XYZ file of C-alpha atoms in Angstrom:
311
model
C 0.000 0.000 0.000
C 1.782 2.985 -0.868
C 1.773 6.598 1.972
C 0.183 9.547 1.062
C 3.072 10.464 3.268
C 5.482 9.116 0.963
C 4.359 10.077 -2.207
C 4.030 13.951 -0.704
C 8.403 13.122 0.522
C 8.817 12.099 -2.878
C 7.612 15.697 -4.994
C 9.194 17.756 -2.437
C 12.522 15.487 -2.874
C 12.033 16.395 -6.303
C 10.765 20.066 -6.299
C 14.046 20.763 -3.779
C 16.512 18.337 -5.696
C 17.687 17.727 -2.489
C 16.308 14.710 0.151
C 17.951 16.187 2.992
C 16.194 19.119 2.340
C 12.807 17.825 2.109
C 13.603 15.946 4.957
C 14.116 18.687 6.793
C 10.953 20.790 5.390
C 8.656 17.804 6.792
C 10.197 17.576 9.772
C 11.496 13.592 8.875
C 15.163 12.114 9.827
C 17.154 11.765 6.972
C 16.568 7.595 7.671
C 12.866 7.857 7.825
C 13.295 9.836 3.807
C 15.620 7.495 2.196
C 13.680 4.555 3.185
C 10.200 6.385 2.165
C 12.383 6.429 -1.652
C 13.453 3.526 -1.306
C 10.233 1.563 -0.389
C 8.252 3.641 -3.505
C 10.597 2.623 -5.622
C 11.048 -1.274 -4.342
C 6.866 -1.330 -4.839
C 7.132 0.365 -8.688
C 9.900 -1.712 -9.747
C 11.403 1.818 -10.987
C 14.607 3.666 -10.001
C 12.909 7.239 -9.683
C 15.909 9.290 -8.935
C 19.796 8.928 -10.164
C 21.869 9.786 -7.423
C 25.612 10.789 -7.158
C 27.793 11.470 -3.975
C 27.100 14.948 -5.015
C 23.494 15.438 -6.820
C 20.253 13.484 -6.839
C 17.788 13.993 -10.021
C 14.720 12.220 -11.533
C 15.496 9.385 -13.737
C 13.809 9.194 -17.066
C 10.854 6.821 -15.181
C 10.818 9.559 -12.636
C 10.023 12.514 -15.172
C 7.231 10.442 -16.318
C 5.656 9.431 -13.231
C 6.077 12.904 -11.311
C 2.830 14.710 -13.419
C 0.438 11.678 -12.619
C 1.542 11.886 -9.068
C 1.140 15.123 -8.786
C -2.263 15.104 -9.919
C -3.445 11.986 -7.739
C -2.510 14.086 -4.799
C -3.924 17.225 -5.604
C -6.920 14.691 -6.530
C -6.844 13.083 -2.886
C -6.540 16.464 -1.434
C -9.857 17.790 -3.226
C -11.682 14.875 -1.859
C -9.889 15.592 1.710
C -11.077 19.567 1.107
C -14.984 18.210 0.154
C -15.082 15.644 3.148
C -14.152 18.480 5.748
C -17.200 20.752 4.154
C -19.881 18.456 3.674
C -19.045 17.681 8.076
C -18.828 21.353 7.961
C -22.365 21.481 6.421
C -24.916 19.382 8.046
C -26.775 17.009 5.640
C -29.025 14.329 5.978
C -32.240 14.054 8.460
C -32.114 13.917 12.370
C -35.307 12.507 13.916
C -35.640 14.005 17.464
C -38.566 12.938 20.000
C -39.232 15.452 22.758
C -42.045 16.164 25.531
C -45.402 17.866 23.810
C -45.568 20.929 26.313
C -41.715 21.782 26.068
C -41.501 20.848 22.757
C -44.374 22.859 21.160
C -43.981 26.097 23.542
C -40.498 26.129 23.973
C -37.988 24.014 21.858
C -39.923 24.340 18.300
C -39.016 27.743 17.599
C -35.699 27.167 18.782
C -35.507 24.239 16.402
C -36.732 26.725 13.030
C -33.843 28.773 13.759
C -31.445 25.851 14.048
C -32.453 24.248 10.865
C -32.654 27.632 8.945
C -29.121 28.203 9.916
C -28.769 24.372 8.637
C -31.201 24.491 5.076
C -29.569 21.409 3.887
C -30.856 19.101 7.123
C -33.992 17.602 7.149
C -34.987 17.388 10.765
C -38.267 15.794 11.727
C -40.035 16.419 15.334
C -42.056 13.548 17.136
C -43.524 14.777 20.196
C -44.797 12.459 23.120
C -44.892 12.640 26.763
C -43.934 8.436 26.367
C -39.992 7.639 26.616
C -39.421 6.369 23.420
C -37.833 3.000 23.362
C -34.093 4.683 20.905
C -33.198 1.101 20.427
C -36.583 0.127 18.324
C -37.902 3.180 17.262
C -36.471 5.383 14.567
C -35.276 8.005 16.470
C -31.721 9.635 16.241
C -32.021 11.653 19.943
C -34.554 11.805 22.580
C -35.141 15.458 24.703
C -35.683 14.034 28.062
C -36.907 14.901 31.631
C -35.026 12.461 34.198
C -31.851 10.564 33.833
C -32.587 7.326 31.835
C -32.638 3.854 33.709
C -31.017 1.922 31.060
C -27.519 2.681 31.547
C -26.592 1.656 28.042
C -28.088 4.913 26.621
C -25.906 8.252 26.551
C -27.635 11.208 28.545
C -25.877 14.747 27.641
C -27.091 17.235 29.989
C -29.073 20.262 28.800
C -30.677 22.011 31.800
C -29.373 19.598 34.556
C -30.563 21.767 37.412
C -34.208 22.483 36.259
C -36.601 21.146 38.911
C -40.922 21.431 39.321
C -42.499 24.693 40.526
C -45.873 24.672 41.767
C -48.323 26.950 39.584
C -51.967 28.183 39.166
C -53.479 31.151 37.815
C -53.923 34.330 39.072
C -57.617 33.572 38.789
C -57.347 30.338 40.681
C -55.469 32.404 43.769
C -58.257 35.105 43.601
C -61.268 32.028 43.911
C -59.071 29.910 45.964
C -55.947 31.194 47.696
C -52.445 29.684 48.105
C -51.630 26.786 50.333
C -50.115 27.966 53.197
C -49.027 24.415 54.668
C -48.723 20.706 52.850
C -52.220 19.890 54.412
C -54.034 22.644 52.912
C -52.247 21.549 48.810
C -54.557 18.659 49.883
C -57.546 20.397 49.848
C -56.832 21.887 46.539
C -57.720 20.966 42.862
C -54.591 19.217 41.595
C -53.643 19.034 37.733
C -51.844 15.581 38.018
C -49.725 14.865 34.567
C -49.894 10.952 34.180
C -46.892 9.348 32.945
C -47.170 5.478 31.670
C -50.672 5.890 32.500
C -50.040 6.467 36.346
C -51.863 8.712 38.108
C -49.234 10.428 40.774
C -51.051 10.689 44.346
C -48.603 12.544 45.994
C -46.375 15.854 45.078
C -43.042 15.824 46.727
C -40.888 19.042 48.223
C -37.807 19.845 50.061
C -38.531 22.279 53.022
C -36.106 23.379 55.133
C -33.362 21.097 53.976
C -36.228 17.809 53.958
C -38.083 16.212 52.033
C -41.721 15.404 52.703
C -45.350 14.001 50.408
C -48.084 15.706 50.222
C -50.943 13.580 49.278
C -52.773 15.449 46.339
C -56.159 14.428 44.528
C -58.676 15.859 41.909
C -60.537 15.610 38.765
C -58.142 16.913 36.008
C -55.280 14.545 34.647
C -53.837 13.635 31.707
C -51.096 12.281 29.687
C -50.063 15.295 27.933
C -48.106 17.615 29.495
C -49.367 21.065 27.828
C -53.042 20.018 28.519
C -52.567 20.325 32.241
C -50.299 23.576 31.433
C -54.089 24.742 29.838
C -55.898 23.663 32.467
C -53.267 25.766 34.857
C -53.922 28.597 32.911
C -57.651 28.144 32.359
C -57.754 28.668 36.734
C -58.772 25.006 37.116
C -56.049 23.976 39.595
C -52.864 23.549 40.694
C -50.176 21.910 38.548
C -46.688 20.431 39.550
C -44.642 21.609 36.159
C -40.901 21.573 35.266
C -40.162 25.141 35.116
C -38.732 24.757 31.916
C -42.513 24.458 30.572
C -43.951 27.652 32.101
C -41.028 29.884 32.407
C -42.974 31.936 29.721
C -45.711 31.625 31.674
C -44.422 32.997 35.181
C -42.727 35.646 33.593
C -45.827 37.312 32.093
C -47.759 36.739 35.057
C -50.064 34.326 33.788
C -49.369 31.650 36.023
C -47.960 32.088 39.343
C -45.194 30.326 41.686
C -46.885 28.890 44.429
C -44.578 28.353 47.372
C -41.457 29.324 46.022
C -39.632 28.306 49.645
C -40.937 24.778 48.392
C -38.072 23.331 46.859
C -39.406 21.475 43.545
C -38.504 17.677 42.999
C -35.420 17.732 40.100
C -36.527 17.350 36.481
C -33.098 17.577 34.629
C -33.143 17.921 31.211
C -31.074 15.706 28.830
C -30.267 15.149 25.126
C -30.304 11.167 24.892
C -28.741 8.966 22.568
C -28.906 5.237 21.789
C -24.369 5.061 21.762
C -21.510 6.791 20.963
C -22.343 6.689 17.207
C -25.539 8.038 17.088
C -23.570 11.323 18.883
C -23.389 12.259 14.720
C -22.223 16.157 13.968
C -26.171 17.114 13.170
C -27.104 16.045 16.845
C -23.793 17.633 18.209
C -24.704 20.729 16.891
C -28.172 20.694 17.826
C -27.139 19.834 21.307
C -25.270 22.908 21.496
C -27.718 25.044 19.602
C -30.332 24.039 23.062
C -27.416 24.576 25.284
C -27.001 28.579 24.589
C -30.844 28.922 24.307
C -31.751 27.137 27.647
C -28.805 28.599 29.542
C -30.852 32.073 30.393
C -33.468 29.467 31.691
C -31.453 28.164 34.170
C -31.903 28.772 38.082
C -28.808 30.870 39.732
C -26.107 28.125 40.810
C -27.242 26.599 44.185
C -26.478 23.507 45.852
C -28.531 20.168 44.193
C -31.010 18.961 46.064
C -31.803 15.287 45.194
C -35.107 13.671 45.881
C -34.682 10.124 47.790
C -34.823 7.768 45.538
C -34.843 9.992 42.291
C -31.999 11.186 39.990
């Protein structure tokens, strides 16, 4: 198999009429470039230069080979030059699944910009509030609340210290009030999001440094995320959201945080891949595209608080 390495010693050898001093241009011992020559020409079956003790020059088989390799490498370096662009330029499709309420309300127009900065990438959305199984389904990256439980999967963090804020509508507060203590959240109309068609009976909090249930019931649930954001909004009850979903929300004042000295459980959110190799350049880039857009999202640094028994 004949170096790209040696074939590139071989026109400078011949451009400089020297070895030693294309040895010394490439930064090669003089060793390493007469046995580069020497192995070209013991694989061609050709003497390519005529050396003296005083002068080294092409032989006649030489002359006639230095054109063709000339072109072959400028050939191989054109192909090099088109190989680093199209990485350069995204191509191809990306299928991404991601939760309905943070996908439609807060990731989609992030995701128009990305793929108008990238016209040449087909990317196609599948929203769910359902984990996605990455090693069946067609799916190139997951957006994900929660560290996955199969350990085989590759979680990059996006928002790792986003946790659930307790919400209702200024209308809600007005009819209803606030909860003052964990046994009055009881007696209030809870939004529950189900999630593999489990009904959650209990909201969890850390106050003052614990963390305690509070038992929670009502009439309104659903599997879809942004539905029970609606139903926040619409004053029917309190919801248990990531704050990701209604950061819009709570900064227009159309929902408000209820309890804010109730720390929220943690809903980290993660890009997730099936491996290594599904990490391609398209998902790379979206990764970091979500990183600079949710980074204004983010809580001020604090110190984690972990829920028992949740990531």
């Amino acid at each position: 198999m004949t170096r790209l390495a040696d074939l590139e010693l071989l026109l400078r050898t011949a451009d400089l009429g020297s070895l030693t001093a294309a040895a010394r241009a490439l930064d090669w011992s003089p060793a390493a470039a007469s046995a580069a020559v020497k192995r070209l020409e013991a694989q061609w079956g050709v003497a390519v230069f005529v050396r003296t003790t005083r002068s080294l020059r092409l032989s006649a088989e030489g002359e006639r080979l230095l054109p063709h390799l000339r072109q072959a490498l400028q050939c191989i370096g054109e192909a090099q030059a088109e190989v680093a662009a199209q990485r350069s330029t995204l191509r191809g499709g990306l299928q991404v699944a991601m939760p309905s309420d943070l996908g439609r309300n807060v990731l989609l127009p992030w995701l128009e910009a990305f793929q108008q900065r990238h016209p040449e990438l087909a990317l196609r959305v599948h929203l769910s509030d359902r984990n996605t199984d990455l090693m069946r389904a067609p799916i190139d990256a997951a957006i994900r609340y929660g560290t996955p439980a199969d350990a085989s999967l590759v979680a990059l963090p996006l928002a790792p210290d986003s946790a659930r804020v307790l919400v209702a509508s200024p209308a809600y507060v007005a009819a209803h009030g606030a909860p003052e203590t964990l046994a009055q959240l009881c007696q209030h109309e809870a939004l529950r999001f189900m999630l593999n068609g489990e009904v959650p009976r209990c909201w969890r909090f850390c106050i003052d440094g614990q963390w305690h249930e509070a038992p929670v019931s009502g009439r309104h649930s659903a599997n879809d995320g942004e539905v029970v954001k609606r139903w926040a909004l619409a004053g029917l009850g309190i919801a248990y959201k990531s704050r990701l979903d209604v950061a819009a929300e709570l900064d227009s004042g159309r929902l408000l945080h209820l309890r804010p000295d109730w720390g929220g459980e943690p809903s980290p959110l993660y890009m997730v891949v099936p491996g290594r190799r599904q990490l391609t350049p398209a998902a790379r880039a979206l990764r970091e595209c979500l990183l600079q857009q949710l980074a204004p999202l983010q809580p001020a640094a604090t110190p984690r608080r972990h829920a028992p028994g949740r990531s």
